[in-house]
Coordinates of C-alpha atoms and ligand atoms in Angstrom, one line a residue:
X1 CA -62.3 -33.2 -25.7
X2 CA -63.7 -35.9 -23.2
X3 CA -65.2 -35.7 -19.6
X4 CA -66.4 -38.2 -16.5
X5 CA -69.5 -39.1 -19.2
X6 CA -68.0 -40.0 -21.8
X7 CA -68.0 -43.9 -22.4
X8 CA -64.5 -45.6 -22.1
X9 CA -63.0 -48.7 -24.0
X10 CA -60.8 -50.4 -21.1
X11 CA -59.2 -53.5 -22.4
X12 CA -62.4 -55.6 -23.4
X13 CA -64.8 -53.8 -21.3
X14 CA -66.6 -50.8 -22.6
X15 CA -67.4 -48.4 -19.8
X16 CA -70.3 -46.4 -20.2
X17 CA -68.9 -43.6 -17.7
X18 CA -65.5 -42.7 -16.5
X19 CA -66.4 -42.4 -12.9
X20 CA -65.1 -46.0 -11.3
X21 CA -65.9 -47.0 -7.7
X22 CA -62.7 -47.6 -6.4
X23 CA -61.9 -50.7 -4.1
X24 CA -62.8 -50.2 -0.3
X25 CA -62.6 -52.7 2.2
X26 CA -66.1 -52.6 4.3
X27 CA -65.6 -55.9 6.2
X28 CA -69.1 -57.7 5.5
X29 CA -68.4 -60.7 5.1
X30 CA -68.9 -63.2 7.3
X31 CA -66.4 -65.0 9.8
X32 CA -65.0 -67.8 7.0
X33 CA -64.8 -64.4 4.5
X34 CA -67.5 -65.5 2.7
X35 CA -69.5 -62.8 0.4
X36 CA -73.0 -61.8 2.1
X37 CA -76.0 -61.1 0.5
X38 CA -75.9 -58.0 1.9
X39 CA -72.7 -57.5 0.2
X40 CA -74.5 -57.8 -3.4
X41 CA -77.3 -55.2 -2.1
X42 CA -74.4 -52.7 -1.6
X43 CA -72.5 -53.4 -5.2
X44 CA -76.0 -53.5 -6.8
X45 CA -77.0 -50.0 -5.2
X46 CA -73.4 -48.6 -6.8
X47 CA -74.2 -50.4 -10.6
X48 CA -74.4 -47.2 -12.0
X49 CA -70.6 -46.9 -11.6
X50 CA -68.4 -46.9 -15.0
X51 CA -66.9 -50.0 -13.6
X52 CA -67.0 -51.1 -10.0
X53 CA -63.4 -52.2 -8.7
X54 CA -64.6 -54.8 -5.5
X55 CA -62.9 -54.7 -2.4
X56 CA -59.6 -56.2 -1.8
X57 CA -60.1 -59.9 -1.4
X58 CA -57.9 -62.6 0.2
X59 CA -56.6 -64.6 -2.9
X60 CA -55.1 -67.4 0.2
X61 CA -56.1 -68.9 3.5
X62 CA -54.4 -67.6 6.0
X63 CA -53.7 -64.0 5.3
X64 CA -56.4 -62.3 6.6
X65 CA -55.6 -58.5 7.4
X66 CA -58.8 -57.2 8.7
X67 CA -61.9 -58.9 10.4
X68 CA -64.6 -60.3 8.0
X69 CA -63.1 -59.3 4.9
X70 CA -64.4 -61.4 2.0
X71 CA -62.0 -63.9 -0.2
X72 CA -61.8 -65.7 -3.3
X73 CA -59.9 -69.0 -2.3
X74 CA -62.7 -71.5 -1.6
X75 CA -66.0 -72.6 -3.8
X76 CA -68.3 -71.1 -1.0
X77 CA -66.6 -67.8 -1.4
X78 CA -66.9 -68.2 -5.5
X79 CA -70.4 -68.8 -4.8
X80 CA -71.2 -65.8 -2.7
X81 CA -69.6 -63.7 -5.1
X82 CA -71.8 -64.8 -8.0
X83 CA -74.5 -63.9 -6.3
X84 CA -72.5 -60.3 -6.1
X85 CA -72.1 -60.1 -9.7
X86 CA -75.5 -61.4 -10.5
X87 CA -76.7 -58.5 -8.7
X88 CA -74.7 -55.9 -10.3
X89 CA -75.1 -57.3 -14.1
X90 CA -79.2 -57.6 -13.2
X91 CA -78.9 -53.6 -12.8
X92 CA -76.8 -53.1 -16.0
X93 CA -73.4 -52.8 -14.3
X94 CA -69.7 -54.0 -14.4
X95 CA -67.6 -55.4 -11.5
X96 CA -63.8 -56.7 -11.3
X97 CA -62.5 -58.2 -8.3
X98 CA -59.2 -57.2 -6.2
X99 CA -56.9 -59.6 -5.8
X100 CA -55.1 -59.1 -2.5
X101 CA -52.3 -60.9 -0.5
X102 CA -52.0 -59.1 2.7
X103 CA -48.2 -59.3 3.4
X104 CA -47.0 -57.8 6.7
X105 CA -50.5 -56.5 7.4
X106 CA -51.8 -60.0 8.6
X107 CA -51.9 -60.8 12.2
X108 CA -51.4 -64.3 14.1
X109 CA -54.8 -63.7 16.0
X110 CA -56.7 -63.7 12.6
X111 CA -55.0 -66.4 11.2
X112 CA -55.0 -69.3 13.3
X113 CA -51.6 -68.1 15.0
X114 CA -49.7 -68.3 11.9
X115 CA -47.0 -65.5 11.6
X116 CA -47.4 -63.2 8.4
X117 CA -45.1 -63.6 5.6
X118 CA -43.0 -60.3 4.0
X119 CA -40.3 -59.9 1.6
X120 CA -38.1 -58.8 4.6
X121 CA -38.9 -59.3 8.5
X122 CA -39.7 -55.4 9.1
X123 CA -42.8 -54.7 10.9
X124 CA -45.3 -52.4 10.2
X125 CA -44.8 -49.4 13.4
X126 CA -47.2 -46.6 14.4
X127 CA -50.4 -48.3 13.7
X128 CA -52.4 -51.1 15.1
X129 CA -54.7 -53.9 13.8
X130 CA -58.4 -55.1 14.5
X131 CA -58.6 -58.2 15.9
X132 CA -61.0 -60.5 17.8
X133 CA -59.0 -59.5 20.9
X134 CA -59.2 -55.9 20.0
X135 CA -56.4 -53.5 18.5
X136 CA -53.1 -54.9 18.7
X137 CA -49.4 -54.1 17.5
X138 CA -48.5 -55.5 13.9
X139 CA -46.5 -58.4 14.2
X140 CA -42.7 -58.9 12.8
X141 CA -43.4 -61.1 9.8
X142 CA -41.5 -64.0 8.6
X143 CA -39.2 -63.5 5.6
X144 CA -40.3 -65.7 2.8
X145 CA -38.0 -67.8 1.1
X146 CA -37.3 -67.8 -2.8
X147 CA -38.8 -71.3 -3.0
X148 CA -41.8 -70.3 -1.3
X149 CA -42.7 -67.4 -4.0
X150 CA -43.9 -69.8 -6.8
X151 CA -46.4 -71.0 -3.8
X152 CA -47.8 -67.1 -4.0
X153 CA -48.0 -66.9 -7.6
X154 CA -49.7 -69.8 -7.6
X155 CA -52.3 -68.7 -5.1
X156 CA -53.0 -65.4 -7.3
X157 CA -53.7 -67.9 -10.4
X158 CA -56.2 -70.2 -9.0
X159 CA -58.0 -66.9 -6.7
X160 CA -57.9 -65.5 -10.5
X161 CA -59.9 -68.5 -11.8
X162 CA -62.3 -68.5 -8.9
X163 CA -63.0 -65.1 -10.1
X164 CA -63.7 -65.8 -13.2
X165 CA -66.2 -68.6 -12.0
X166 CA -68.1 -66.2 -9.9
X167 CA -69.0 -64.2 -12.9
X168 CA -66.6 -61.2 -12.8
X169 CA -65.9 -59.0 -15.8
X170 CA -62.0 -58.8 -15.0
X171 CA -59.9 -58.9 -11.8
X172 CA -57.8 -56.2 -10.6
X173 CA -54.1 -57.0 -9.0
X174 CA -53.8 -55.3 -5.9
X175 CA -50.2 -53.8 -6.0
X176 CA -50.7 -50.9 -3.3
X177 CA -51.0 -50.0 0.2
X178 CA -48.2 -52.1 1.9
X179 CA -49.6 -55.4 1.2
X180 CA -47.6 -58.2 -0.1
X181 CA -46.7 -57.3 -3.9
X182 CA -45.9 -53.2 -3.0
X183 CA -44.0 -54.6 -0.1
X184 CA -41.8 -56.5 -2.6
X185 CA -41.7 -53.4 -4.7
X186 CA -40.5 -50.5 -2.7
X187 CA -37.1 -50.6 -0.8
X188 CA -38.3 -49.7 2.7
X189 CA -39.8 -52.4 2.8
X190 CA -37.5 -55.1 0.9
X191 CA -34.1 -55.8 2.0
X192 CA -33.5 -59.1 0.5
X193 CA -30.9 -60.0 -1.8
X194 CA -31.3 -62.4 -4.4
X195 CA -33.9 -62.7 -7.6
X196 CA -36.6 -60.6 -5.7
X197 CA -34.3 -57.4 -3.9
X198 CA -32.6 -55.0 -4.6
X199 CA -33.0 -53.8 -8.1
X200 CA -36.2 -52.1 -9.1
X201 CA -36.4 -54.9 -11.7
X202 CA -35.8 -57.5 -9.2
X203 CA -38.4 -55.8 -6.5
X204 CA -40.8 -55.7 -9.1
X205 CA -40.6 -59.2 -9.9
X206 CA -42.8 -60.9 -7.6
X207 CA -45.9 -58.2 -8.9
X208 CA -45.1 -58.8 -12.7
X209 CA -44.7 -62.8 -12.1
X210 CA -48.1 -62.5 -10.3
X211 CA -49.7 -60.3 -13.5
X212 CA -48.5 -62.5 -16.0
X213 CA -50.1 -65.3 -14.2
X214 CA -53.6 -63.7 -13.8
X215 CA -53.2 -62.7 -17.4
X216 CA -53.0 -66.3 -18.3
X217 CA -56.3 -66.9 -17.0
X218 CA -58.3 -63.8 -18.0
X219 CA -56.3 -62.3 -20.8
X220 CA -54.1 -58.9 -20.4
X221 CA -57.5 -57.1 -21.5
X222 CA -59.2 -57.9 -18.4
X223 CA -56.4 -57.4 -16.0
X224 CA -56.0 -54.1 -14.2
X225 CA -52.9 -53.2 -11.9
X226 CA -53.2 -50.6 -8.9
X227 CA -50.1 -48.9 -7.4
X228 CA -49.5 -46.4 -5.0
X229 CA -45.8 -45.3 -5.2
X230 CA -46.1 -42.5 -2.3
X231 CA -48.5 -43.9 0.0
X232 CA -46.8 -43.7 3.4
X233 CA -49.7 -46.3 4.8
X234 CA -48.7 -49.6 6.5
X235 CA -45.3 -48.0 7.0
X236 CA -44.2 -47.7 3.5
X237 CA -41.6 -45.6 1.8
X238 CA -39.1 -46.0 -1.4
X239 CA -36.1 -43.9 -2.0
X240 CA -37.5 -43.3 -5.7
X241 CA -41.4 -43.6 -6.2
X242 CA -41.1 -42.0 -9.7
X243 CA -38.7 -44.7 -10.5
X244 CA -41.1 -46.9 -9.4
X245 CA -43.8 -45.6 -11.3
X246 CA -41.9 -45.4 -14.4
X247 CA -41.1 -48.9 -14.3
X248 CA -44.2 -50.4 -13.6
X249 CA -45.9 -48.3 -16.2
X250 CA -43.4 -49.7 -18.7
X251 CA -44.0 -53.2 -18.0
X252 CA -47.3 -52.9 -17.8
X253 CA -47.3 -51.3 -21.6
X254 CA -45.5 -54.3 -22.9
X255 CA -48.3 -56.6 -20.9
X256 CA -51.2 -54.7 -22.8
X257 CA -53.1 -54.3 -19.4
X258 CA -56.8 -53.0 -19.2
X259 CA -55.8 -50.6 -17.0
X260 CA -53.0 -48.8 -14.8
X261 CA -54.6 -47.5 -11.6
X262 CA -52.7 -45.3 -9.7
X263 CA -53.3 -43.7 -6.1
X264 CA -51.7 -39.9 -6.5
X265 CA -50.7 -39.2 -2.9
X266 CA -50.4 -40.4 0.5
X267 CA -53.3 -41.1 3.0
X268 CA -51.3 -39.0 5.6
X269 CA -49.7 -36.6 3.4
X270 CA -46.1 -37.6 5.0
X271 CA -44.9 -38.1 1.4
X272 CA -45.3 -35.6 -1.2
X273 CA -44.2 -35.6 -5.0
X274 CA -46.0 -36.3 -8.3
X275 CA -46.1 -39.4 -9.9
X276 CA -49.2 -39.2 -12.1
X277 CA -47.0 -37.1 -14.7
X278 CA -44.6 -39.9 -14.9
X279 CA -47.0 -42.4 -14.9
X280 CA -49.0 -40.6 -18.0
X281 CA -45.7 -39.8 -19.7
X282 CA -44.9 -43.7 -19.6
X283 CA -47.8 -45.4 -19.9
X284 CA -49.7 -45.6 -23.1
X285 CA -53.0 -47.0 -22.1
X286 CA -56.1 -46.4 -19.9
X287 CA -55.0 -44.5 -16.8
X288 CA -57.3 -44.4 -14.2
X289 CA -56.0 -41.6 -10.9
X290 CA -57.2 -41.9 -7.6
X291 CA -57.5 -40.4 -4.3
X292 CA -59.2 -37.1 -3.1
X293 CA -60.5 -36.1 -6.7
X294 CA -63.4 -34.1 -6.7
X295 CA -66.0 -34.1 -9.6
X296 CA -64.2 -30.8 -11.1
X297 CA -61.1 -32.0 -10.7
X298 CA -61.5 -35.3 -12.2
X299 CA -63.5 -34.0 -15.3
X300 CA -60.3 -31.6 -15.8
X301 CA -57.8 -34.0 -15.8
X302 CA -59.8 -36.4 -18.5
X303 CA -60.4 -33.2 -20.8
X304 CA -56.8 -32.2 -20.2
X305 CA -55.5 -35.7 -21.2
X306 CA -53.7 -36.2 -17.7
X307 CA -56.0 -39.1 -16.9
X308 CA -58.5 -41.5 -18.5
X309 CA -61.0 -42.1 -15.7
X310 CA -61.1 -41.5 -11.9
X311 CA -61.8 -43.9 -9.4
X312 CA -63.8 -42.5 -6.3
X313 CA -63.8 -44.2 -3.1
X314 CA -65.3 -42.3 0.0
X315 CA -67.6 -40.2 -2.5
X316 CA -69.1 -43.8 -3.8
X317 CA -69.6 -45.5 -0.5
X318 CA -71.6 -42.3 0.9
X319 CA -73.7 -42.0 -2.9
X320 CA -74.9 -44.9 -4.3
X321 CA -76.1 -43.1 -7.1
X322 CA -72.6 -40.7 -7.5
X323 CA -72.8 -40.4 -11.3
X324 CA -76.4 -39.0 -11.4
X325 CA -75.3 -36.9 -8.4
X326 CA -72.4 -35.5 -10.3
X327 CA -74.4 -35.0 -13.4
X328 CA -77.3 -33.4 -11.6
X329 CA -74.4 -31.0 -9.5
X330 CA -76.6 -32.1 -6.6
X331 CA -75.5 -32.4 -2.8
X332 CA -73.3 -35.5 -1.8
X333 CA -74.3 -37.4 1.4
X334 CA -71.7 -37.2 3.9
X335 CA -69.7 -40.5 5.0
X336 CA -70.0 -42.2 8.1
X337 CA -66.5 -43.1 9.1
X338 CA -67.5 -44.7 12.0
X339 CA -69.4 -47.3 10.2
X340 CA -66.7 -47.6 7.5
X341 CA -65.7 -51.3 8.9
X342 CA -68.9 -52.1 11.2
X343 CA -71.2 -54.9 10.6
X344 CA -74.4 -54.7 9.2
X345 CA -76.7 -52.4 7.0
X346 CA -76.0 -49.1 8.7
X347 CA -73.6 -47.1 7.3
X348 CA -73.3 -49.5 4.4
X349 CA -76.5 -50.0 2.6
X350 CA -78.7 -47.4 3.7
X351 CA -77.5 -44.3 2.2
X352 CA -80.2 -42.6 0.1
X353 CA -79.9 -42.2 -3.6
X354 CA -81.3 -39.0 -5.0
X355 CA -84.8 -39.9 -5.7
X356 CA -85.5 -41.3 -2.3
X357 CA -83.1 -38.4 -0.4
Ligands
LIG1 C1 -56.3 -51.6 1.0 O1 -56.8 -52.5 0.5 O2 -55.7 -50.9 0.2 C2 -56.9 -50.5 2.3 C3 -57.7 -51.2 2.9 C4 -58.4 -50.0 4.1 C5 -57.4 -49.2 4.4 C6 -56.9 -49.1 3.4 C7 -56.3 -49.4 2.3 O3 -58.0 -48.5 5.5

């Protein structure tokens, strides 16, 4: 019987424990989307994670969805990330980068006036995006033409190459939360006809083309994929989340990926359901669960074989030494939500470790 503290072979990576750090957007890069020394300090503080999955990172210029999120499309960005990976490795940690295209969540005010792209011309509603001019409604995206899709795949591939040069241990493809690849996957956002719309096979095509391009750079055993079949964040919905989960799990099996990372529920709880049982039934490799697990629940899920590892988001943000705290059954620091996305070290690198608390 395994627990959170048993090592785990994940593709080519040997993880010392199964307490992973989930990717967390923190907006501490600079205005040119270059990672900063502060980010190196933050990630190095969290090096005791079984694996750090670094935050969503722009694969192509002109696709910013947040202010000050990092990129990996330029030489300067790759150099900034190299300082991050060096700092994590110096503390004995391992870190993969989450490769991301924001799709319709991007905003012209963040991108020199450029209209965002998406599978279909359907905007995100009921929420607003932070821009240099304050909060603004999302705009209606432009429908990508089929002949533009190879350019998107090439963007992910170049970003994967840059991530390798930056010293990461692998990459995770961001297929979740209503960003470009997820927009293609789920039928609420994808009303296309042709090779990238309609059937699940067609809607998953872009995600799988991206995976294959990234695998050609890294090898499948250093590539993970994250999906969120139930999350309604960013106006997302699908008519059959279980079918989507099963199809992706089968496709990932065929490719021998390092891991599949599944967000089990919905940020707002609007959509209910169980995608973890079908994910476990279909997927033969390392299954990582995420979203609201307590340490106890995570341990039980691993002991029962339901999951192989759990990614913790908010608890890791507020507790740089989360594995030690879980091991000691110590109290956790409370997260400061007002500083999740604010600039500077406050609420970022100033959460105390146990020894300092
Ligand atoms: C994501 O990148 O998936 C993401 C980022 C920020 C959020 C939620 C999701 O608040």
